[in-house]
């Protein structure tokens, strides 16, 4: 069942039924100010940090109620309705939500009144603009009363939702002209405030939530709207809202436009006040005046569209498969950019109140956006590296506002250090910028302890080598990529954190997955050292990679597939010897994509075992059989019901590893089938089963053991976005950056005869055509650059600004 459709020409997903299985959201903002907006106008806004600088409230644990957002109540006689259907849920005569790149548009109709609401965050601004157009499409005059509504958060979203003994005595506002200023806590340690305005005189306002809703009132039927009044209330010591009341008289055929701005502003400490307890409104008024008219708003929206069009034009394809093209050209890259901005911090599944930026997460995310914004990727790498410890280990998370390590989750996730090598190598492959390796970077954000980024990478490499277990495989620490495989936790107490309980140092639990990572990224580290001419370090690194490969083949192979791990007692995990959890997806994918077992046939055996034991119609499960009881030696993975999350769920993040592995052994059909099964555009028709947005990836889909097999959760902010782009672009389509050129090495399914692509790489525009050779006309496989055949598949620009590449398969 579908709830809408793709509009590829407009780069939009158009939702035509507001009753989607879950709220289907979009992200507004690209730099410092961000908003989440659902298909019914729910969501919240924040400046830089979703926890510490939250502008508006949102209530979780109520999906799909999706309560709180930016709401506009249209009162037409006795009928009250909203352009986005929520919160009144009045049946509309027409409804569409257009989620586009950085904006959302709501087009609806009721009783011969047409509403058109466009929400977006302008480039380089710290505000969200909502332009609402109302048109009388009937033959009689209309008098409408419009009520706007947002509910402000008292900045720290955790404190705001828990510390009621303080917060119910805290709220403060100012109102001047058509602007409502939220100045809670401004009188003390804050020098920032929020504001909400409209570009015309108003007929009333409210800032006191309780007065607006009425005693025991609800947002679905507020007293002020029901009784068609405004109380001119000034919130004092309670919940603060922003609501404007505007009376509109529309002649037949007349349209009126209103521009609402929700913004963030701050002042220097010495310029906080105009007068005693009167805030300095200058920074807010500058923005308000800038966007006071239609022309400026139109231009800001056009600039936003130009930004996205130019950004995505760096990589585009044309092919016979429209679903593949729309994901590569639009939605996969768009999701990579959103995930770059948000990491795992703020979605409808991540509240923005707990997690910061993941060390591992942000490194992996970079793989999907480095070709779009290499200069920002460079900064992100240096930010991440500055949180690394002197011994090469890492905080598992850091806070986006402070860029400092966050010990709430701690450290000791022993895969983390290697991901820094992965991110840096991807950046240098894309840009050729070796100078980043010379950048002086703090350890643990301590300026007195700093060294070159190259030294950081060396310590990442050495951390694995100095943390090997009895089988010469890497120690797992708290966990590896699978945060829920906690082999050193042994927790018996409910509520304990699996990620911080138990020692990270000392036990001998080992990870075959980290071993595969070391083979892959240890080789990258060696290559970087080779580019710098450090021959002794190259020799040392390559010897260590060879020894790790041998260790995997000796003690990491179970006969038909790669083991997952050894626990703290030296017992096998992910082995045919186990009753549950016999085979895991991670080492099969990562060891093979690293090249382990390709020459001796282990790679094909492992992937055949994946298809035999783990594959379902909705994707590849994380392990099988599912754990039916809690296992003290395994931790959180066995705490979930069978089929959900890490206990035999379909983790979309690691399905690409297996797909990439299939390309390594040349099986294009299998690689594309894995890609297709979790790709949103291909499963749009089963949205009633899948439930999350059909235009972006989710983290997890319920596995075969789950009653709701095929149901997805945790959409948008997942490493799936980056890894699926790596899978489809460098491997299936085969357009892969290398250190000295662009490698054109596709591994296509039989269903795809070929494609054309435009790829910007190091200032050179590559026009790439891939097709199957017409051997009946004497064509032979090969790579041709500007008509001339070259040896191999590596195309070097040699200073040219444009190249045409023909790849015959």
Coordinates of N, CA and C in Angstrom, one line a residue, residues 114-276:
X114 N -8.3 27.4 0.3 CA -7.1 26.6 -0.1 C -5.9 27.2 0.7
X115 N -5.2 26.3 1.3 CA -4.0 26.6 2.1 C -2.8 26.1 1.5
X116 N -1.7 26.9 1.5 CA -0.4 26.4 0.9 C 0.6 26.9 1.9
X117 N 1.2 26.0 2.6 CA 2.2 26.3 3.7 C 3.6 25.7 3.3
X118 N 4.6 26.6 3.2 CA 5.9 26.1 2.9 C 6.8 26.4 4.1
X119 N 7.5 25.4 4.5 CA 8.5 25.6 5.7 C 9.9 25.3 5.2
X120 N 10.8 26.1 5.6 CA 12.2 25.9 5.3 C 13.1 26.8 6.2
X121 N 14.4 26.4 6.2 CA 15.4 27.2 6.9 C 16.3 27.8 5.9
X122 N 16.3 29.1 5.8 CA 17.2 29.7 4.7 C 18.6 29.4 5.0
X123 N 19.4 29.4 3.9 CA 20.8 29.2 4.0 C 21.5 30.4 4.9
X124 N 22.4 30.0 5.7 CA 23.2 30.9 6.5 C 22.3 31.7 7.5
X125 N 21.1 31.2 7.9 CA 20.2 31.9 8.8 C 19.9 31.0 10.0
X126 N 19.5 31.7 11.1 CA 19.2 30.9 12.3 C 17.7 31.0 12.6
X127 N 16.9 30.7 11.6 CA 15.5 30.7 11.8 C 14.8 29.8 10.8
X128 N 13.6 29.4 11.1 CA 12.7 28.7 10.2 C 11.6 29.6 9.7
X129 N 11.4 29.6 8.4 CA 10.4 30.4 7.8 C 9.2 29.5 7.5
X130 N 8.0 30.0 7.8 CA 6.7 29.3 7.4 C 5.9 30.4 6.6
X131 N 5.8 30.1 5.3 CA 4.9 31.0 4.5 C 3.6 30.3 4.3
X132 N 2.6 31.0 4.7 CA 1.2 30.4 4.6 C 0.4 31.3 3.7
X133 N -0.1 30.7 2.6 CA -1.0 31.4 1.7 C -2.4 30.8 1.8
X134 N -3.3 31.7 2.0 CA -4.7 31.3 2.1 C -5.5 31.9 0.9
X135 N -6.3 31.1 0.2 CA -7.1 31.6 -0.9 C -8.5 31.2 -0.8
X136 N -9.4 32.1 -1.1 CA -10.8 31.9 -1.2 C -11.2 31.4 -2.6
X137 N -11.5 30.1 -2.8 CA -11.8 29.6 -4.1 C -13.3 29.6 -4.4
X138 N -14.0 30.1 -3.4 CA -15.5 30.1 -3.6 C -16.0 31.3 -4.3
X139 N -17.3 31.5 -4.3 CA -18.0 32.6 -4.9 C -18.5 33.6 -3.9
X140 N -18.3 33.3 -2.6 CA -18.8 34.2 -1.6 C -17.6 34.7 -0.7
X141 N -17.7 35.9 -0.1 CA -16.6 36.4 0.7 C -16.4 35.4 1.9
X142 N -15.2 35.4 2.4 CA -14.9 34.5 3.6 C -14.2 35.4 4.7
X143 N -14.7 35.2 5.9 CA -13.9 35.8 7.0 C -13.4 34.6 7.8
X144 N -12.1 34.5 7.9 CA -11.4 33.5 8.6 C -10.6 34.1 9.8
X145 N -10.5 33.3 10.8 CA -9.6 33.6 11.9 C -8.5 32.6 12.0
X146 N -7.2 33.1 11.9 CA -6.1 32.2 11.9 C -5.4 32.3 13.3
X147 N -5.0 31.1 13.8 CA -4.3 31.1 15.1 C -3.0 30.3 14.8
X148 N -1.8 30.9 15.0 CA -0.6 30.2 14.9 C -0.3 29.6 16.3
X149 N 0.6 28.6 16.3 CA 0.9 28.0 17.6 C 2.3 27.3 17.6
X150 N 3.2 27.6 18.5 CA 4.4 26.8 18.8 C 4.5 26.8 20.4
X151 N 5.0 25.7 20.9 CA 5.3 25.6 22.3 C 6.8 25.6 22.6
X152 N 7.3 26.6 23.3 CA 8.7 26.8 23.5 C 9.3 25.8 24.6
X153 N 10.5 25.4 24.3 CA 11.2 24.5 25.2 C 12.1 25.5 26.1
X154 N 12.4 25.1 27.3 CA 13.3 25.9 28.2 C 14.7 25.5 28.0
X155 N 15.1 25.4 26.7 CA 16.5 25.3 26.2 C 17.1 23.9 26.4
X156 N 17.4 23.5 27.6 CA 17.9 22.1 27.9 C 16.7 21.2 27.9
X157 N 16.7 20.3 26.8 CA 15.5 19.5 26.6 C 15.3 18.4 27.7
X158 N 16.4 18.0 28.3 CA 16.3 17.0 29.4 C 15.7 17.7 30.6
X159 N 16.3 18.8 31.0 CA 15.8 19.5 32.2 C 14.4 20.0 32.0
X160 N 14.1 20.4 30.7 CA 12.8 20.9 30.4 C 11.7 19.8 30.6
X161 N 12.1 18.6 30.4 CA 11.1 17.5 30.5 C 11.1 16.8 31.8
X162 N 11.9 17.2 32.7 CA 12.0 16.5 34.0 C 11.9 17.4 35.2
X163 N 12.5 18.6 35.1 CA 12.7 19.5 36.3 C 11.5 20.5 36.5
X164 N 10.3 19.9 36.7 CA 9.1 20.7 36.7 C 9.1 21.7 38.0
X165 N 9.7 21.3 39.1 CA 9.7 22.1 40.2 C 10.4 23.5 40.0
X166 N 11.3 23.5 39.0 CA 11.9 24.7 38.6 C 11.2 25.3 37.4
X167 N 10.9 24.5 36.4 CA 10.4 25.0 35.2 C 9.1 25.7 35.2
X168 N 8.2 25.2 36.2 CA 6.9 25.8 36.3 C 6.9 27.1 37.0
X169 N 8.1 27.6 37.3 CA 8.3 28.9 37.9 C 9.3 29.8 37.1
X170 N 9.4 29.4 35.8 CA 10.6 30.0 35.1 C 10.2 30.8 33.9
X171 N 9.1 30.5 33.2 CA 8.8 31.1 31.9 C 8.7 32.6 31.9
X172 N 9.3 33.3 30.9 CA 9.2 34.7 30.7 C 9.1 35.0 29.2
X173 N 8.4 36.1 28.9 CA 8.2 36.5 27.6 C 8.2 38.1 27.5
X174 N 8.4 38.5 26.3 CA 8.0 39.9 25.9 C 7.2 39.9 24.6
X175 N 6.4 40.8 24.4 CA 5.6 40.9 23.2 C 5.7 42.3 22.7
X176 N 6.1 42.5 21.5 CA 6.1 43.9 20.9 C 5.7 43.8 19.5
X177 N 4.7 44.6 19.1 CA 4.1 44.5 17.8 C 3.6 43.1 17.5
X178 N 4.2 42.5 16.4 CA 3.7 41.1 16.1 C 4.8 40.1 16.4
X179 N 5.6 40.4 17.3 CA 6.7 39.5 17.7 C 6.6 39.1 19.1
X180 N 6.6 37.7 19.3 CA 6.7 37.1 20.7 C 8.1 36.7 21.0
X181 N 8.6 37.2 22.1 CA 10.0 36.9 22.4 C 10.0 35.9 23.6
X182 N 10.6 34.8 23.4 CA 10.8 33.8 24.5 C 12.1 34.1 25.2
X183 N 12.1 34.6 26.4 CA 13.3 35.0 27.1 C 13.5 34.3 28.4
X184 N 13.0 33.1 28.5 CA 13.2 32.3 29.7 C 14.7 32.1 29.9
X185 N 15.1 32.4 31.1 CA 16.5 32.3 31.6 C 17.4 33.3 31.1
X186 N 16.9 34.2 30.3 CA 17.8 35.3 29.7 C 18.3 36.2 30.8
X187 N 17.5 36.4 31.9 CA 17.9 37.3 32.9 C 19.1 36.8 33.7
X188 N 19.4 35.5 33.6 CA 20.6 35.0 34.3 C 21.7 34.7 33.4
X189 N 22.0 33.4 33.1 CA 23.3 33.1 32.5 C 23.2 33.0 31.0
X190 N 22.1 33.2 30.4 CA 21.9 33.0 28.9 C 22.0 34.4 28.3
X191 N 22.6 34.4 27.1 CA 22.5 35.7 26.3 C 21.8 35.4 25.0
X192 N 21.0 34.4 24.9 CA 20.3 34.1 23.7 C 18.8 34.0 24.0
X193 N 18.0 34.2 23.0 CA 16.5 34.1 23.2 C 15.9 33.6 21.8
X194 N 14.6 33.2 21.9 CA 13.9 32.8 20.7 C 12.8 33.8 20.4
X195 N 12.4 33.8 19.2 CA 11.3 34.7 18.9 C 10.4 34.1 17.8
X196 N 9.1 34.5 17.8 CA 8.2 34.0 16.8 C 7.3 35.2 16.3
X197 N 7.3 35.4 15.0 CA 6.6 36.6 14.5 C 5.9 36.3 13.3
X198 N 5.1 37.3 12.9 CA 4.4 37.3 11.6 C 4.5 38.7 11.0
X199 N 4.5 38.8 9.7 CA 4.8 40.0 9.0 C 3.5 40.9 8.8
X200 N 2.6 41.0 9.7 CA 1.5 41.9 9.6 C 1.0 42.2 11.0
X201 N 0.2 43.2 11.2 CA -0.5 43.5 12.5 C -1.3 42.3 12.9
X202 N -1.4 42.1 14.2 CA -2.2 41.0 14.7 C -3.4 41.5 15.4
X203 N -4.4 40.6 15.6 CA -5.6 40.9 16.3 C -5.7 40.3 17.7
X204 N -4.6 39.8 18.1 CA -4.5 39.2 19.5 C -3.3 38.2 19.5
X205 N -3.0 37.8 20.7 CA -1.9 36.9 20.9 C -2.1 36.1 22.2
X206 N -1.4 35.0 22.4 CA -1.3 34.3 23.6 C 0.1 33.8 23.8
X207 N 0.6 33.8 25.0 CA 1.9 33.2 25.3 C 1.8 32.3 26.5
X208 N 0.7 32.2 27.1 CA 0.5 31.3 28.2 C -0.3 30.0 27.7
X209 N 0.4 28.9 27.7 CA -0.2 27.7 27.2 C -1.5 27.3 27.9
X210 N -1.5 27.3 29.2 CA -2.7 26.9 29.9 C -3.9 27.7 29.6
X211 N -3.7 29.0 29.4 CA -4.8 29.9 29.1 C -5.3 29.6 27.6
X212 N -4.3 29.3 26.7 CA -4.7 29.1 25.3 C -5.5 27.8 25.2
X213 N -5.0 26.7 25.9 CA -5.7 25.4 25.8 C -7.0 25.4 26.7
X214 N -7.0 26.1 27.8 CA -8.1 26.1 28.7 C -7.9 24.9 29.7
X215 N -8.6 25.0 30.8 CA -8.4 24.0 31.9 C -8.8 22.6 31.3
X216 N -7.8 21.7 31.5 CA -7.9 20.3 31.0 C -8.2 20.3 29.4
X217 N -7.8 21.4 28.8 CA -7.9 21.5 27.4 C -6.8 20.7 26.6
X218 N -7.0 20.5 25.4 CA -6.0 19.8 24.6 C -5.7 20.6 23.3
X219 N -4.6 20.3 22.7 CA -4.1 21.0 21.5 C -5.1 20.6 20.4
X220 N -5.8 19.5 20.4 CA -6.8 19.2 19.4 C -8.0 20.1 19.4
X221 N -8.3 20.7 20.5 CA -9.5 21.6 20.6 C -9.2 22.7 21.6
X222 N -8.3 23.6 21.3 CA -7.9 24.7 22.3 C -9.1 25.6 22.6
X223 N -9.1 26.1 23.8 CA -10.2 27.0 24.2 C -10.2 28.2 23.4
X224 N -9.0 28.8 23.2 CA -8.9 30.1 22.5 C -9.5 30.0 21.1
X225 N -9.2 28.9 20.4 CA -9.7 28.7 19.0 C -11.2 28.4 19.1
X226 N -11.6 27.5 20.0 CA -13.0 27.2 20.1 C -13.9 28.4 20.3
X227 N -13.4 29.3 21.2 CA -14.2 30.4 21.6 C -13.9 31.7 20.8
X228 N -12.9 31.5 19.8 CA -12.6 32.6 18.9 C -12.1 33.8 19.7
X229 N -11.2 33.6 20.6 CA -10.7 34.8 21.4 C -9.2 34.6 21.5
X230 N -8.5 35.7 21.9 CA -7.2 35.7 22.4 C -7.1 36.5 23.7
X231 N -6.3 36.0 24.6 CA -6.3 36.6 26.0 C -5.3 37.6 26.2
X232 N -4.4 37.8 25.1 CA -3.3 38.7 25.3 C -2.5 38.3 26.6
X233 N -2.4 37.0 26.8 CA -1.7 36.5 28.0 C -0.2 36.6 27.9
X234 N 0.4 37.0 29.1 CA 1.8 37.1 29.2 C 2.3 36.0 30.1
X235 N 2.9 34.9 29.6 CA 3.3 33.8 30.4 C 4.2 34.3 31.5
X236 N 4.0 33.8 32.7 CA 4.8 34.1 33.8 C 5.0 32.9 34.7
X237 N 6.2 32.3 34.7 CA 6.5 31.2 35.6 C 5.8 29.9 35.2
X238 N 5.4 29.8 33.9 CA 4.8 28.5 33.5 C 5.2 28.2 32.0
X239 N 4.3 27.4 31.4 CA 4.7 27.0 30.0 C 4.4 28.1 29.1
X240 N 5.4 28.3 28.1 CA 5.4 29.4 27.2 C 5.0 28.9 25.8
X241 N 4.1 29.6 25.2 CA 3.8 29.3 23.8 C 3.9 30.6 23.0
X242 N 3.8 30.5 21.7 CA 3.7 31.6 20.8 C 2.5 31.4 19.9
X243 N 1.5 32.3 20.1 CA 0.3 32.2 19.2 C -0.2 33.6 18.8
X244 N -0.3 33.7 17.5 CA -0.9 35.0 16.9 C -2.3 34.7 16.5
X245 N -3.2 35.7 16.7 CA -4.6 35.7 16.2 C -4.7 36.7 15.1
X246 N -5.1 36.3 13.9 CA -5.2 37.2 12.8 C -6.6 36.9 12.1
X247 N -7.3 38.0 11.9 CA -8.6 37.9 11.2 C -8.3 38.3 9.8
X248 N -8.8 37.4 8.9 CA -8.6 37.6 7.4 C -9.9 37.7 6.7
X249 N -10.1 38.7 5.9 CA -11.3 38.8 5.1 C -10.9 38.6 3.6
X250 N -11.4 37.5 3.0 CA -11.0 37.2 1.7 C -12.2 37.3 0.7
X251 N -12.0 38.1 -0.3 CA -13.0 38.2 -1.3 C -12.9 36.9 -2.2
X252 N -14.0 36.6 -3.0 CA -13.9 35.5 -3.9 C -12.7 35.6 -4.8
X253 N -11.9 34.5 -4.8 CA -10.7 34.5 -5.7 C -9.5 35.1 -5.0
X254 N -9.6 35.8 -3.9 CA -8.5 36.5 -3.3 C -7.6 35.6 -2.5
X255 N -6.3 35.9 -2.6 CA -5.3 35.1 -1.8 C -4.5 36.1 -1.0
X256 N -4.2 35.7 0.3 CA -3.4 36.5 1.1 C -2.2 35.6 1.6
X257 N -1.1 36.3 1.8 CA 0.1 35.5 2.2 C 0.6 36.1 3.6
X258 N 1.0 35.2 4.5 CA 1.6 35.5 5.8 C 2.9 34.8 5.9
X259 N 3.9 35.6 6.5 CA 5.2 35.0 6.7 C 5.5 34.9 8.2
X260 N 5.6 33.7 8.7 CA 5.9 33.5 10.1 C 7.4 33.1 10.2
X261 N 8.0 33.6 11.2 CA 9.5 33.3 11.5 C 9.6 32.8 12.9
X262 N 10.2 31.6 13.0 CA 10.6 31.1 14.3 C 12.2 31.2 14.3
X263 N 12.7 32.0 15.3 CA 14.2 32.2 15.2 C 14.9 32.2 16.5
X264 N 16.2 32.1 16.3 CA 17.1 32.1 17.5 C 18.0 33.3 17.3
X265 N 18.3 34.0 18.4 CA 19.1 35.2 18.4 C 20.0 35.2 19.6
X266 N 21.2 35.9 19.5 CA 22.0 36.0 20.7 C 22.7 37.4 20.7
X267 N 23.1 37.8 21.8 CA 23.7 39.1 22.0 C 25.1 39.0 22.7
X268 N 26.0 39.8 22.4 CA 27.2 39.9 23.3 C 26.8 40.2 24.7
X269 N 27.5 39.7 25.7 CA 27.2 39.9 27.1 C 27.0 41.3 27.4
X270 N 27.8 42.2 26.9 CA 27.7 43.6 27.2 C 26.5 44.3 26.5
X271 N 25.8 43.6 25.6 CA 24.7 44.2 24.8 C 23.4 43.5 25.0
X272 N 23.3 42.8 26.2 CA 22.1 42.0 26.4 C 20.8 42.8 26.5
X273 N 20.9 44.0 27.0 CA 19.6 44.7 27.4 C 19.4 46.0 26.7
X274 N 18.2 46.4 26.4 CA 17.8 47.7 26.0 C 17.5 48.6 27.2
X275 N 16.9 48.0 28.2 CA 16.6 48.7 29.5 C 16.5 47.6 30.5
X276 N 16.2 47.9 31.7 CA 16.0 46.9 32.8 C 15.0 45.9 32.4

